[in-house]
Structures are given as structure tokens and as C-alpha cells.
Tab-separated table of C-alpha atoms and ligand atoms in Angstrom:
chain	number	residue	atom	x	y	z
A	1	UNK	CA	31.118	-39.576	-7.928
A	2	UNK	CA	32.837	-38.477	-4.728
A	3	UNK	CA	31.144	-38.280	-1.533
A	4	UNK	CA	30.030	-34.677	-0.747
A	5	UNK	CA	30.827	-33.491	2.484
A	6	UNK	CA	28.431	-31.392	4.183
A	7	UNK	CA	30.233	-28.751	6.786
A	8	UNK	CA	27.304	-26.124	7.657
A	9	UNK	CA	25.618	-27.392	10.088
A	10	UNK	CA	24.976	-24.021	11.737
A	11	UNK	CA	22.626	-23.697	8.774
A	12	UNK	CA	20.543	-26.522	9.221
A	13	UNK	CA	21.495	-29.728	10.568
A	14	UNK	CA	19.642	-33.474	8.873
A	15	UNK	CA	16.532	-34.802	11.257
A	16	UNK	CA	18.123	-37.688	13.238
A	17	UNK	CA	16.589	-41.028	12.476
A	18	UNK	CA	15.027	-41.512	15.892
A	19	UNK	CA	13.253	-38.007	15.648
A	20	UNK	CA	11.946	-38.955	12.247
A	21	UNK	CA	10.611	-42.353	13.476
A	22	UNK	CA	8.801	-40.569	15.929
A	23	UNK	CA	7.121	-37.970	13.646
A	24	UNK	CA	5.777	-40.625	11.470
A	25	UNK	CA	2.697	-41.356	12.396
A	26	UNK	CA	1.432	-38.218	13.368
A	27	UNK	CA	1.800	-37.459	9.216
A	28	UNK	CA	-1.234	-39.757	8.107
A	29	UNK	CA	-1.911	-42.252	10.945
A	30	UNK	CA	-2.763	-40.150	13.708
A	31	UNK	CA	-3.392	-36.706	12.236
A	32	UNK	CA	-6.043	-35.512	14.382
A	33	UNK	CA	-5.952	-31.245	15.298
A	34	UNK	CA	-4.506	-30.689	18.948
A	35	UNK	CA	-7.261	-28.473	19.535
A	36	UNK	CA	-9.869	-30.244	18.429
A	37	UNK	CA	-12.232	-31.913	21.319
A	38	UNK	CA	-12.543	-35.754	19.878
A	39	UNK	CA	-10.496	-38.801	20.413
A	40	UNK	CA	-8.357	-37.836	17.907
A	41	UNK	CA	-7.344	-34.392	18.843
A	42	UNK	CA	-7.047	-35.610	22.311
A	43	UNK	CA	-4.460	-38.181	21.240
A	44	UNK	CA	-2.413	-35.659	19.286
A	45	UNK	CA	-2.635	-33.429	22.491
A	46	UNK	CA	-1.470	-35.855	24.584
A	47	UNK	CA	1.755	-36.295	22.709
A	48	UNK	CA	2.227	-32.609	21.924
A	49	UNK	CA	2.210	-32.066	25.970
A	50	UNK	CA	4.722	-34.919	26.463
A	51	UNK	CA	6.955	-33.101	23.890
A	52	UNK	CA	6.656	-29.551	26.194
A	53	UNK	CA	7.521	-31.903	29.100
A	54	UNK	CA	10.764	-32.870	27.216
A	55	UNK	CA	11.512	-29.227	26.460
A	56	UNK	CA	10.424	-27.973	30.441
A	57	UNK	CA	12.959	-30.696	31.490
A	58	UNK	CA	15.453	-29.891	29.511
A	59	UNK	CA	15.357	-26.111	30.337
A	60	UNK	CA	14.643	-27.201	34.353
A	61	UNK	CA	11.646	-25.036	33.492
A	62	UNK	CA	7.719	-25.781	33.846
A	63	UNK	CA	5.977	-27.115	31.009
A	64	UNK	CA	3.307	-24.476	31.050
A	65	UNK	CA	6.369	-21.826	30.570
A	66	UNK	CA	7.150	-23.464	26.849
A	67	UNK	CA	5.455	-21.704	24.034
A	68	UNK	CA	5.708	-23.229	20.623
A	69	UNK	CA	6.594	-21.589	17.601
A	70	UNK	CA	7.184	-21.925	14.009
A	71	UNK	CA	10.974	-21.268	14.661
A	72	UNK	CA	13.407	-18.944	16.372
A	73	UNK	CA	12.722	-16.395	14.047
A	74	UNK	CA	8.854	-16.550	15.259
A	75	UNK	CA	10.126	-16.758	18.825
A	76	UNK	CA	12.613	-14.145	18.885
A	77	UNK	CA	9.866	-11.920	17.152
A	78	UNK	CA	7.121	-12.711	19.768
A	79	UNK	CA	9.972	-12.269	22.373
A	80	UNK	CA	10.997	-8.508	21.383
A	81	UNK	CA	7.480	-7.226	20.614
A	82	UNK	CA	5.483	-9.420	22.915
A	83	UNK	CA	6.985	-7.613	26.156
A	84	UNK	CA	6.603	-4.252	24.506
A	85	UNK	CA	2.974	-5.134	23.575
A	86	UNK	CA	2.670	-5.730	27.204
A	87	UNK	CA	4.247	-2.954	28.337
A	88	UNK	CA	1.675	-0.556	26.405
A	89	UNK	CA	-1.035	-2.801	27.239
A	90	UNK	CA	0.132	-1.995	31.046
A	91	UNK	CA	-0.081	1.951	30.446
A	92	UNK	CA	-3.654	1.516	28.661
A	93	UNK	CA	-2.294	1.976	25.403
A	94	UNK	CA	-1.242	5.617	25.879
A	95	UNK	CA	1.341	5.735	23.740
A	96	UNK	CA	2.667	9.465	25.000
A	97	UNK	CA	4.235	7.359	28.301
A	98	UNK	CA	7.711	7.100	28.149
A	99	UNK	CA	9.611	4.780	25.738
A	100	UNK	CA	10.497	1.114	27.088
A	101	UNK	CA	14.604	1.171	26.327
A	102	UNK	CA	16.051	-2.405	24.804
A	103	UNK	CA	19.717	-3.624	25.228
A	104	UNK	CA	20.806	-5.440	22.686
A	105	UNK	CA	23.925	-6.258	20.499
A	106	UNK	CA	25.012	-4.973	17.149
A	107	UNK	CA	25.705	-8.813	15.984
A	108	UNK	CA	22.371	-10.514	16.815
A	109	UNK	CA	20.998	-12.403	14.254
A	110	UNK	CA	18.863	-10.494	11.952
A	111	UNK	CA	15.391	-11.250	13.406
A	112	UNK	CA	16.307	-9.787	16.675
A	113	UNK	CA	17.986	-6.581	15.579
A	114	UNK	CA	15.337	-5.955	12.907
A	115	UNK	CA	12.704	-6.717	15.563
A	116	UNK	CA	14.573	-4.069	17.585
A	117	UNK	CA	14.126	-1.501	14.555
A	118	UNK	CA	10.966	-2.379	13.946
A	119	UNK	CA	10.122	-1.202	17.222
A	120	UNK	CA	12.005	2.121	16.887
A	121	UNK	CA	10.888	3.015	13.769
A	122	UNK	CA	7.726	2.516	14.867
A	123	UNK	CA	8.603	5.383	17.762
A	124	UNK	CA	7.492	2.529	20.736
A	125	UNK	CA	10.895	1.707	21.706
A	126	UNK	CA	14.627	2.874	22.006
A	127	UNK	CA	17.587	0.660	21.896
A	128	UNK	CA	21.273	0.698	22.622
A	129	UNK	CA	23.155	-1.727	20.239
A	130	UNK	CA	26.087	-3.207	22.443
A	131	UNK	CA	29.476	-3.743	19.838
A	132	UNK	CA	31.363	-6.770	21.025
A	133	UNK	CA	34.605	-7.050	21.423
A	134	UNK	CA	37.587	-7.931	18.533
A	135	UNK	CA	37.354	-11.408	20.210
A	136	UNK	CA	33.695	-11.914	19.322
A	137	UNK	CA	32.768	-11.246	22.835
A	138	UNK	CA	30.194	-8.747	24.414
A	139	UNK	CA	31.644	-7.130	27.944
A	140	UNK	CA	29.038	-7.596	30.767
A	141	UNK	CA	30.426	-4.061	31.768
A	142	UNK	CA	29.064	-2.856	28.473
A	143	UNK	CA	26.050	-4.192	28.859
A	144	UNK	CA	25.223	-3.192	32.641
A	145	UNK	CA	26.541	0.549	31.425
A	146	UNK	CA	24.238	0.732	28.985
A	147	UNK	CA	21.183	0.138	31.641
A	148	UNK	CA	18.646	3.350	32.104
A	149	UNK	CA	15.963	3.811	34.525
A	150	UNK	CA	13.175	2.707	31.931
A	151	UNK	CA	15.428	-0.478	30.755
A	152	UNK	CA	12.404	-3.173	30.200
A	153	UNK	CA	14.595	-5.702	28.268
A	154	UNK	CA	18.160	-7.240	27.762
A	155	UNK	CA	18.221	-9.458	24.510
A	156	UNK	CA	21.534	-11.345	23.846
A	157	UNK	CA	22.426	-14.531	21.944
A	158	UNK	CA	24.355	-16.962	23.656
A	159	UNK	CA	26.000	-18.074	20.565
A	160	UNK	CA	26.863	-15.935	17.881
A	161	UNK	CA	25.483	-18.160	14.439
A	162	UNK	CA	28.458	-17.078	12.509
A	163	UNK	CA	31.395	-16.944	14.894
A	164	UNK	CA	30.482	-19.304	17.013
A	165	UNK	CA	31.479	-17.125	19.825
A	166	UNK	CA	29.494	-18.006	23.468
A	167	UNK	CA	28.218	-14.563	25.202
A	168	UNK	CA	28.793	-14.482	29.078
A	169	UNK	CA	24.929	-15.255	29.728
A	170	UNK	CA	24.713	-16.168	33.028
A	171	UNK	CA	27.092	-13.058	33.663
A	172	UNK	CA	24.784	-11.189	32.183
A	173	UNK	CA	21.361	-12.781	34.114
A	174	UNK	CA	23.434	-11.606	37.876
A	175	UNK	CA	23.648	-8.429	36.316
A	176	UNK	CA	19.611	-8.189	35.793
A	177	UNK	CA	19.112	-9.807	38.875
A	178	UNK	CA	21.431	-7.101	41.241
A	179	UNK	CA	19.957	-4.512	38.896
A	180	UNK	CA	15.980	-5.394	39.560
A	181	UNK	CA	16.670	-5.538	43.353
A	182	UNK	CA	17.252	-1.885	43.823
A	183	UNK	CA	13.746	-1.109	41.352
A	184	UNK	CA	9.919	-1.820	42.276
A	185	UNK	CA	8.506	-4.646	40.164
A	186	UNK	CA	6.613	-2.227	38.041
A	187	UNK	CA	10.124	-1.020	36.841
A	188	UNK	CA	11.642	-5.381	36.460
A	189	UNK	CA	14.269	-5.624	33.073
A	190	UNK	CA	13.338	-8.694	31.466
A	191	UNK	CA	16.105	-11.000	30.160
A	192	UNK	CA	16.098	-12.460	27.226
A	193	UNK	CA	18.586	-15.126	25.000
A	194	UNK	CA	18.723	-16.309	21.542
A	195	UNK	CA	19.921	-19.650	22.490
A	196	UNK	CA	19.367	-20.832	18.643
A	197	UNK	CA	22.800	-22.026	18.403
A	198	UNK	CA	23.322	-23.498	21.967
A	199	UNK	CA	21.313	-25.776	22.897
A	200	UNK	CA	23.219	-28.880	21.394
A	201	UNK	CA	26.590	-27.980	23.482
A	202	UNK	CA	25.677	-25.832	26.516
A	203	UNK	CA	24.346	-25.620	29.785
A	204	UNK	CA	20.697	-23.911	29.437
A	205	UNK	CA	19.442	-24.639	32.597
A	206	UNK	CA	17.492	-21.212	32.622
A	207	UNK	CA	17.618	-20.704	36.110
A	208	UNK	CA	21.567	-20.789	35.853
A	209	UNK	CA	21.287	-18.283	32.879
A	210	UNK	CA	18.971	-16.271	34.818
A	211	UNK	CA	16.753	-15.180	31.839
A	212	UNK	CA	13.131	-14.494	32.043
A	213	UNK	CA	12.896	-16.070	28.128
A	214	UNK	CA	14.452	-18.251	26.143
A	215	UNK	CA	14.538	-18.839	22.320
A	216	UNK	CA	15.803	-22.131	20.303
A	217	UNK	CA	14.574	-23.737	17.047
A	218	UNK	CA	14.447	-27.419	16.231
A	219	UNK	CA	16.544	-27.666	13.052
A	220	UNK	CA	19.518	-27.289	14.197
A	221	UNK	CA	19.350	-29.758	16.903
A	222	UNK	CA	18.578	-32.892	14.311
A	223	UNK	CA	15.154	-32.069	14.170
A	224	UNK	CA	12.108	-31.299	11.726
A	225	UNK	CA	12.386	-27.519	10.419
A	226	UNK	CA	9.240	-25.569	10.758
A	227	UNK	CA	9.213	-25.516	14.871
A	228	UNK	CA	10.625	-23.867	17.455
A	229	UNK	CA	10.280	-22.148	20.949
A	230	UNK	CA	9.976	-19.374	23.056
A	231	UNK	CA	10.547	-20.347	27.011
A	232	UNK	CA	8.367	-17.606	28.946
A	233	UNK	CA	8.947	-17.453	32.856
A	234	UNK	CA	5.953	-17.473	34.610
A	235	UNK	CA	5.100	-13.534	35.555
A	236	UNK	CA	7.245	-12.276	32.444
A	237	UNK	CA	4.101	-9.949	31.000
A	238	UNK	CA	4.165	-10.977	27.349
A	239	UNK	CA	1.089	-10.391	24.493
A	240	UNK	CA	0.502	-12.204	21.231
A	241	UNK	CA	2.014	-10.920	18.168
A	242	UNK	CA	-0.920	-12.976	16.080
A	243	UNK	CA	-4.154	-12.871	15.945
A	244	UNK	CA	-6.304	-16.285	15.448
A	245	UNK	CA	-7.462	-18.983	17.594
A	246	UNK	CA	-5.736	-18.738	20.357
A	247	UNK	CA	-3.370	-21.469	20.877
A	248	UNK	CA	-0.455	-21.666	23.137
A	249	UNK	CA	-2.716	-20.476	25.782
A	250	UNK	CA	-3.322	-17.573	23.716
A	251	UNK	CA	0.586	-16.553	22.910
A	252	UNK	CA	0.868	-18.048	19.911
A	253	UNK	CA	-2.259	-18.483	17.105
A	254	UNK	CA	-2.234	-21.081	14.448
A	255	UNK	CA	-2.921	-24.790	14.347
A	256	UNK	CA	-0.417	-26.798	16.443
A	257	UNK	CA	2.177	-28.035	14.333
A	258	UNK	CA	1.950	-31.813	16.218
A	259	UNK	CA	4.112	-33.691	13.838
A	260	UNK	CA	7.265	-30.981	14.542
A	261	UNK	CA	6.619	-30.596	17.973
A	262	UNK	CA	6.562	-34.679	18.464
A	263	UNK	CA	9.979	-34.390	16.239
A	264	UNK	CA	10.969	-31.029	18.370
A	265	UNK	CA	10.397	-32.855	22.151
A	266	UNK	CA	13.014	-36.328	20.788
A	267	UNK	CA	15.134	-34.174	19.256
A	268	UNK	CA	15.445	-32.189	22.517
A	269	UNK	CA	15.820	-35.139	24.366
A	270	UNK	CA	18.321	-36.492	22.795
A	271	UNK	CA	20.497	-34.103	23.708
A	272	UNK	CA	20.738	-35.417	27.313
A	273	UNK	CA	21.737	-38.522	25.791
A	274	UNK	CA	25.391	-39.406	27.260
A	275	UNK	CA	26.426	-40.625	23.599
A	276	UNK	CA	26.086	-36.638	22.752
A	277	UNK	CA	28.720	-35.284	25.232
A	278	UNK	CA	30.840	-37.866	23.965
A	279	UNK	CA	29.880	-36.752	20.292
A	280	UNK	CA	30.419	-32.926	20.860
A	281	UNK	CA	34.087	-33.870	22.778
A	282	UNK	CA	34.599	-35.364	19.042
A	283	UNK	CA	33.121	-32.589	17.053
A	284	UNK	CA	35.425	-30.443	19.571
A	285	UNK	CA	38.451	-32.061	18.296
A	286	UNK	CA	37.666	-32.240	15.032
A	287	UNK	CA	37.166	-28.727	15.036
A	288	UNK	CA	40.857	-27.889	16.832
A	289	UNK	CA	42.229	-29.796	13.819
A	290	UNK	CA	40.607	-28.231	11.154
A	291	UNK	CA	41.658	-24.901	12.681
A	292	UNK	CA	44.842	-25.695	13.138
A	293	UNK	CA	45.496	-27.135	9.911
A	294	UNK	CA	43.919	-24.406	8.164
A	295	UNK	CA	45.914	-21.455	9.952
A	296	UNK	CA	49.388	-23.752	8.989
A	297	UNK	CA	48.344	-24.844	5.638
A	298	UNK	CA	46.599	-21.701	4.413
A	299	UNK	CA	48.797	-18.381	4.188
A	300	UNK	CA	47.061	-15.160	5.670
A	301	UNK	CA	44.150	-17.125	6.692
A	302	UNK	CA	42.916	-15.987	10.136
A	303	UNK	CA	40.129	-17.154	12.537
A	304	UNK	CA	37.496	-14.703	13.411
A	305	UNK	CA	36.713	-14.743	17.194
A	306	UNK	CA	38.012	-16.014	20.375
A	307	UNK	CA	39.723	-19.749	19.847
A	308	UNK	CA	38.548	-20.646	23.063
A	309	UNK	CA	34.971	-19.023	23.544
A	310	UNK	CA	32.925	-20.958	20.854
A	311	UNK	CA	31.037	-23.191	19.714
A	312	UNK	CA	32.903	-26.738	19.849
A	313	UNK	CA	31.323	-27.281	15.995
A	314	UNK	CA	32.096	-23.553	14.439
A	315	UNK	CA	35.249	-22.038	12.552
A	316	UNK	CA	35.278	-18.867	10.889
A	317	UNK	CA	37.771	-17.857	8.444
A	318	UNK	CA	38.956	-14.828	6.628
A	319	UNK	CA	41.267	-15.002	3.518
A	320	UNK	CA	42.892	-12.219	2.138
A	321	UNK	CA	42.398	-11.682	-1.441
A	322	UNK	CA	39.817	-13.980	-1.562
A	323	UNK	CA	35.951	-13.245	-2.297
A	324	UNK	CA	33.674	-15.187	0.042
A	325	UNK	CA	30.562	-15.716	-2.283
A	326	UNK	CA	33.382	-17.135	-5.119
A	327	UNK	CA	34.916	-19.602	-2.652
A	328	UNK	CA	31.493	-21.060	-1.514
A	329	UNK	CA	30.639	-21.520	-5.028
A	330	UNK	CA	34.070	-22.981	-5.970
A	331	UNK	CA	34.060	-25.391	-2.967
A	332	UNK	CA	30.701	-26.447	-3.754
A	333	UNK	CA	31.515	-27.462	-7.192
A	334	UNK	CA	34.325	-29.575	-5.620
A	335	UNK	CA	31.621	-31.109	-3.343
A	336	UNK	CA	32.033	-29.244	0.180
A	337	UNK	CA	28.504	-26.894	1.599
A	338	UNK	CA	30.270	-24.325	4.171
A	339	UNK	CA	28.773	-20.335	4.080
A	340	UNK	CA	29.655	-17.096	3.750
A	341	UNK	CA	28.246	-14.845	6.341
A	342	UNK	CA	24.571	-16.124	7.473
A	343	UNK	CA	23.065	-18.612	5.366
A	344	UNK	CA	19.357	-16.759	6.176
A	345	UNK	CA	21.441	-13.274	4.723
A	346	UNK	CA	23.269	-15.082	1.700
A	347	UNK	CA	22.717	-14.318	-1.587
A	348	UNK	CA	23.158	-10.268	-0.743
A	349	UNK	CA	26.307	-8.788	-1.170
A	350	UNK	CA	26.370	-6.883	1.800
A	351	UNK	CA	29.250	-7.592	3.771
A	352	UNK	CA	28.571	-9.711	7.110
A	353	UNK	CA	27.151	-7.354	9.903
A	354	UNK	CA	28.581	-9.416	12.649
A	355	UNK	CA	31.973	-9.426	11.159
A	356	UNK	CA	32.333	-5.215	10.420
A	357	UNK	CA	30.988	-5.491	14.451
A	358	UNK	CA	34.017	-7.342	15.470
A	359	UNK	CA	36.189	-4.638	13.644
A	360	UNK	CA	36.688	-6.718	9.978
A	361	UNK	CA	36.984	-4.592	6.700
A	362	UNK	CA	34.224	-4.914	4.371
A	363	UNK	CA	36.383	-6.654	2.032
A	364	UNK	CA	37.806	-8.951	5.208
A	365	UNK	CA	34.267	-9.610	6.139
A	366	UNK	CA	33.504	-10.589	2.051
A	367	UNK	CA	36.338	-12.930	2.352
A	368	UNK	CA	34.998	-15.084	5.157
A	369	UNK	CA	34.450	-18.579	5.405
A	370	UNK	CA	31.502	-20.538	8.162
A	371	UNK	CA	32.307	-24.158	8.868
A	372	UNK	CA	30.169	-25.504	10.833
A	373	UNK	CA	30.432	-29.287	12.188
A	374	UNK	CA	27.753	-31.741	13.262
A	375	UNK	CA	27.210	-35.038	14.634
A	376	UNK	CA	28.280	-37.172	11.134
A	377	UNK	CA	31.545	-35.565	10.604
A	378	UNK	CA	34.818	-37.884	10.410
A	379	UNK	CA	38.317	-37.397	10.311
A	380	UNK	CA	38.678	-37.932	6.898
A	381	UNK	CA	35.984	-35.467	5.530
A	382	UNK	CA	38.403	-32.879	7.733
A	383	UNK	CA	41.042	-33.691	5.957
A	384	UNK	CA	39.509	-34.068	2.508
A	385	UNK	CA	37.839	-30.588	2.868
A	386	UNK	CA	41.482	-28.765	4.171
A	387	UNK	CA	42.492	-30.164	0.947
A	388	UNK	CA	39.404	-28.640	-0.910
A	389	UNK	CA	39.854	-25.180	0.538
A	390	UNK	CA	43.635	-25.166	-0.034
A	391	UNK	CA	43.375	-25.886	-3.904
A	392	UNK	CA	40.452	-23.515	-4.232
A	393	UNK	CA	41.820	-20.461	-1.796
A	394	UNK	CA	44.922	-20.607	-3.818
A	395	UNK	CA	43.552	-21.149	-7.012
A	396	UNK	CA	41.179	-17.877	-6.688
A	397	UNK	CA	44.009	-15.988	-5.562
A	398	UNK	CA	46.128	-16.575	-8.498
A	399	UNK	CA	43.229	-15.295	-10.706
A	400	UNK	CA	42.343	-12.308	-8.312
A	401	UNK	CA	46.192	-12.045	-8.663
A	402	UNK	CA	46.451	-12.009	-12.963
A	403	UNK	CA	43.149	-9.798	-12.557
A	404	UNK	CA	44.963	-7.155	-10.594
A	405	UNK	CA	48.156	-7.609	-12.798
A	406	UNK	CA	46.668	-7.344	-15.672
A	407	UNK	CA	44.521	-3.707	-14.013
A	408	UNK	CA	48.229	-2.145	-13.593
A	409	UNK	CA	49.455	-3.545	-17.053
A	410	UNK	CA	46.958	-1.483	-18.506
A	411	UNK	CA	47.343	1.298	-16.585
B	1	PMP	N1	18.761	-17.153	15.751
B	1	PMP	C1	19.923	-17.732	15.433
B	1	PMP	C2	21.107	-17.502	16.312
B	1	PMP	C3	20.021	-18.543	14.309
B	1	PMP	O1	21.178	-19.128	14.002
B	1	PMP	C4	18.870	-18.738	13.501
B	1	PMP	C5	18.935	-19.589	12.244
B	1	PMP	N2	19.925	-19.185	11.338
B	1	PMP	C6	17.682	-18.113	13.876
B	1	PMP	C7	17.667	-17.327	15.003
B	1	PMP	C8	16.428	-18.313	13.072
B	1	PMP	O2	15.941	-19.595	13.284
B	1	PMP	P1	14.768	-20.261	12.409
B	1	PMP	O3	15.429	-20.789	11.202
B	1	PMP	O4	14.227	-21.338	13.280
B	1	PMP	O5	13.776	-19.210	12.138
């Protein structure tokens, strides 16, 4: 059987062998609960720290500023609501004191713009949605525009998951920070980023970015799924979104997930690790030449979002006259995993919501196409799977073609 080639990385990426090798033992050898007061609690504590330590250094942040979580989901959840929890918890819980107003963008992924309508639904917040540009982009003008006197927080991803696309962050954090010196403390914005897709390719050195908190999730950086975190700046009022025992000095309930976190803190890292620079300049040029190949090979194919300001791993395609969900399936069945849309939103047919926010159709945004490289990729899987997408684009379109001829025939 041929060799499958696996191009959706932005999905999920495998756990690196070195990250797995360090979870091990903590699975049956050394299982003791992080909280719990014995020897064997203590030693799983002990390791669980050293793994924040990895994550503080990596962010150039404190350790006591990391909060895990069971993902970015959890984190971008505990992010949103947390400071608006806080912010009522401020005025006493009277909830007749004027709304806290969110920035956000129209193509976050869905646990940050639901989280945002959550809260409005709910009547405790209001939010302005910024739309990016055609190019994938969001204008820092838009976004500094779009600040009111009771702005409390700025929540924007610094990679788009489906476009790849990189958001002017640190643009963004100068922005807050000029903004919050003309207003009293009482009245700070908080900054936040959705740094999910990020953290294997760019600088997130959070006092560079200038955000107050920080999300990222440890499968897709090579590492265990289950675990993620939240980076919290010291002074950035935040309350829990669980209830329970209190862990993560009270921010986040539940039993510490040690054997993730262990996995989380190498997989982290290992991203420091010269051998990955060199491995995303590959992944970079792989990339180029799949893009380029594709826009030659492939009639009215086009790339959706800016060539040069994205991810080094992510391509996004749109055929015309082609249905997204039956070119995933069709590739698959010749052995190639890419994704339509979000992998977390496939299976409905609703077209893509960051795609209809660049400007797409609905049917352009049905026709799309997320490749997504990682670490494993060669050459020759490139080439094999511009093969695979050729054959299949061009074999659905003569179909969708006979389909529509034979409409008008009987017509
Ligand atoms: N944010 C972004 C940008 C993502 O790509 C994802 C995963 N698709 C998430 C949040 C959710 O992450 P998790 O799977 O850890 O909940």
C-alpha cells in the first residue's frame, strides 16, 4: 500500500519522540497527584514546576504567570470570561454598571468569538468584531478605532488557524500601551492573543508582543493533546471560570494533568532547539513550492491570504467549481489528510467564517483547501500530493461539469 501523506498539521501535529519519552513514566511509574502532600505528589510537583519554568522561559515570562489548561480552547475561555468575571467582581457584582466593551476579530477561532457571544448574550459585555482585510490581515488602525472609553479587552490571534495569516501583534500591544497611558489604572485595556498557531515559528517573547495574556495549546507543537496554557501577567485581574479544588493557584480547578504538562514543558522546549529554525526554513520552502506549483499546475486555483504574511507551514486554496468537503474525501481515499475550513468546525456545511470575513463567496469559501506542513514533510510527499490534488481537482470538475450539463440538457 502507498505511504499516506499526512499534510494538516494545523489540526494536530504527532507527539515528538523526545516529548513522549519524557511523559512515560509519569503514566504508571510515578503517578502520584501534584497536589497531594506525600513523596509522591511532591515528586510529580516538582516536575510539573520545571515544565512552567520551560514555558516562563520560553515566553521571557515568570513561572508563577503560566496557568495550565486543558487546551487553548480552555484557555481562551478562561481568558475572555475570566477578566469580565473580574471586572464584575471589581463593581461588587452590580450588574447595572456599565458594560466592559471587547475588541475582537470576526475570524477568531470559534472558542474566542463564541466566548465573546456568550458574554453578550448574556447582556455582561459588548463587542466590536474587527473584519480583516482581503489579504487576511487585521489593520491596527481598525483596531485602535474601534477603542471606547470602557474598552477592558483586545483579543486577537496571532495566526489565523486556517489562513495562516500572522496579525500585527506587537503593533497592536503599542497601541494598548499609548492608549492606557492617557487612562487611570482603574480604566487599563487588557491585551490578549490566541497564539495557538504561533508558537512553533514566531517570536512570543510577551514583553515584545506587549500582551497582558497569552494562549497556546500543546498539540500542535509535537506534544500530548489534552494540555494547554493561558500566560497571565502579573496584575492582569482575572477569576476562575471553574469551580473545584483550586489548582493553578486557584485559576484553574481540576487535578493537574502531570503527564501532559511534563510532555507540554519538552515540547516547548524544543522549540528553542537550533535544529527547529533550520526545520521551519525547510517547511518554509517546502511550502513556496507547493504554492507555486499548485497556482501553475492547477487552473483557477487561488491562495487565500497574504503570500508573504503567514505561517511558513500553511496554504490555503480555493478551486472554482470544486466542493471542499468532496475533495477532502477524494484526496483521502488517494491517501493525502489536508481540511476544509477548521478541522474543530468540519463536518458542518456551513461555509468557513474566516473565509466569507476575508470577502470569499460562500461557494468560494466551500471550495477551499488547508494544507498545513510540519516537521516530517519531504520533498517528495510535495510533489506526490500536487499530483494527488491535480487528478482529483480535475476529476471532480469534470463530474460537477456533466452534472451541470446534464441540468441544462434537461431544461
Ligand atoms: N485557537 C486556535 C487558533 C486553534 O488553531 C485551535 C485548535 N484548532 C484552538 C484555539 C483550540 O485548541 P485546543 O485544541 O487546544 O482546544
Amino acid at each position: 500500500m502507498k505511504k499516506k501523506i499526512y499534510l494538516d498539521h494545523g489540526a494536530t501535529t504527532p507527539v515528538d519522540k523526545r516529548v513522549f519519552l519524557e511523559m512515560m513514566p509519569y503514566f504508571s511509574e510515578k503517578y502520584g497527584n501534584a497536589s497531594s502532600l506525600h513523596s509522591f505528589g511532591k515528586d510529580t510537583l516538582d516536575t510539573v514546576e520545571k515544565s512552567r519554568l520551560q514555558l516562563a522561559r520560553f515566553f521571557g515570562a515568570e513561572a508563577e504567570e503560566i496557568f495550565f489548561t486543558s487546551g487553548a480552547t480552555e484557555a481562551n475561555n478562561l481568558a475572555v470570561k475570566g477578566i469580565v468575571k473580574a471586572y464584575y467582581a471589581k463593581n461588587k457584582n452590580d450588574y447595572s454598571v456599565s458594560k466592559p466593551h471587547i475588541i475582537t476579530t470576526s475570524f477568531e477561532h470559534h472558542c474566542v468569538l463564541e466566548s465573546c457571544q456568550t458574554l453578550e448574550k448574556e447582556n455582561l459585555a459588548k463587542v466590536s468584531y474587527i473584519l480583516p482585510q482581503k489579504d487576511g490581515l487585521v489593520r491596527v488602525s481598525d483596531i485602535e478605532k474601534a477603542i471606547q472609553k470602557n474598552t477592558l479587552l483586545i483579543s486577537a490571534m496571532y495566526v489565523n488557524n486556517e489562513i495562516g495569516t500572522v496579525q500585527p501583534i506587537a503593533e497592536i500591544g503599542k497601541i494598548v500601551k499609548k492608549n492606557n497611558l492617557k487612562k487611570s489604572l482603574e480604566k487599563k485595556i487588557f491585551f490578549h492573543t490566541d497564539a495557538t498557531q504561533a508558537v512553533n515559528y514566531f517570536d512570543c517573547k510577551v514583553e515584545k508582543l506587549g500582551v497582558d495574556m497569552l494562549s497556546l495549546s500543546a498539540h500542535k507543537i509535537y506534544g500530548p493533546k489534552g494540555v494547554g496554557a493561558l500566560y497571565v501577567k502579573k496584575g492582569t485581574p482575572i477569576k476562575p471560570i471553574l469551580n473545584g479544588g483550586g489548582q493553578e493557584k486557584g485559576l484553574r480547578s481540576g487535578t493537574t494533568n502531570s503527564c501532559g504538562i511534563i510532555g507540554f514543558g519538552k515540547a516547548v522546549a524544543l522549540l528553542s532547539n537550533k535544529k527547529n529554525a533550520q526545520k521551519n526554513k525547510e517547511t518554509l520552502e517546502l511550502r513556496n513550492f507547493l504554492i507555486e506549483k499548485i497556482l501553475k499546475e492547477i487552473p483557477d486555483s487561488r491562495l487565500n491570504g497574504s503570500r508573504e504574511k503567514r505561517s511558513p507551514n500553511n496554504a490555503n486554496f480555493s478551486f472554482k467549481n470544486v466542493e471542499g468537503e468532496s475533495l477532502l474525501m477524494m484526496l483521502d481515499a488517494e491517501g493525502l489528510a489536508c481540511s476544509t475550513g477548521s478541522a474543530c468546525s468540519s463536518g458542518s456545511l456551513e461555509p468557513s467564517h474566516v473565509l466569507l470575513s476575508i470577502g470569499l463567496l460562500p461557494e468560494e469559501a466551500h471550495g477551499s483547501l488547508r494544507i498545513t506542513l510540519g516537521r516530517q514533510n519531504t520533498q517528495k510527499e510535495i510533489e506526490n500530493a500536487v499530483k494527488i490534488i491535480k487528478k482529483v481537482v480535475s476529476k471532480l470538475r469534470s463530474i460537477s461539469g456533466k452534472v451541470l450539463d446534464d441540468y441544462y440538457a434537461k431544461k
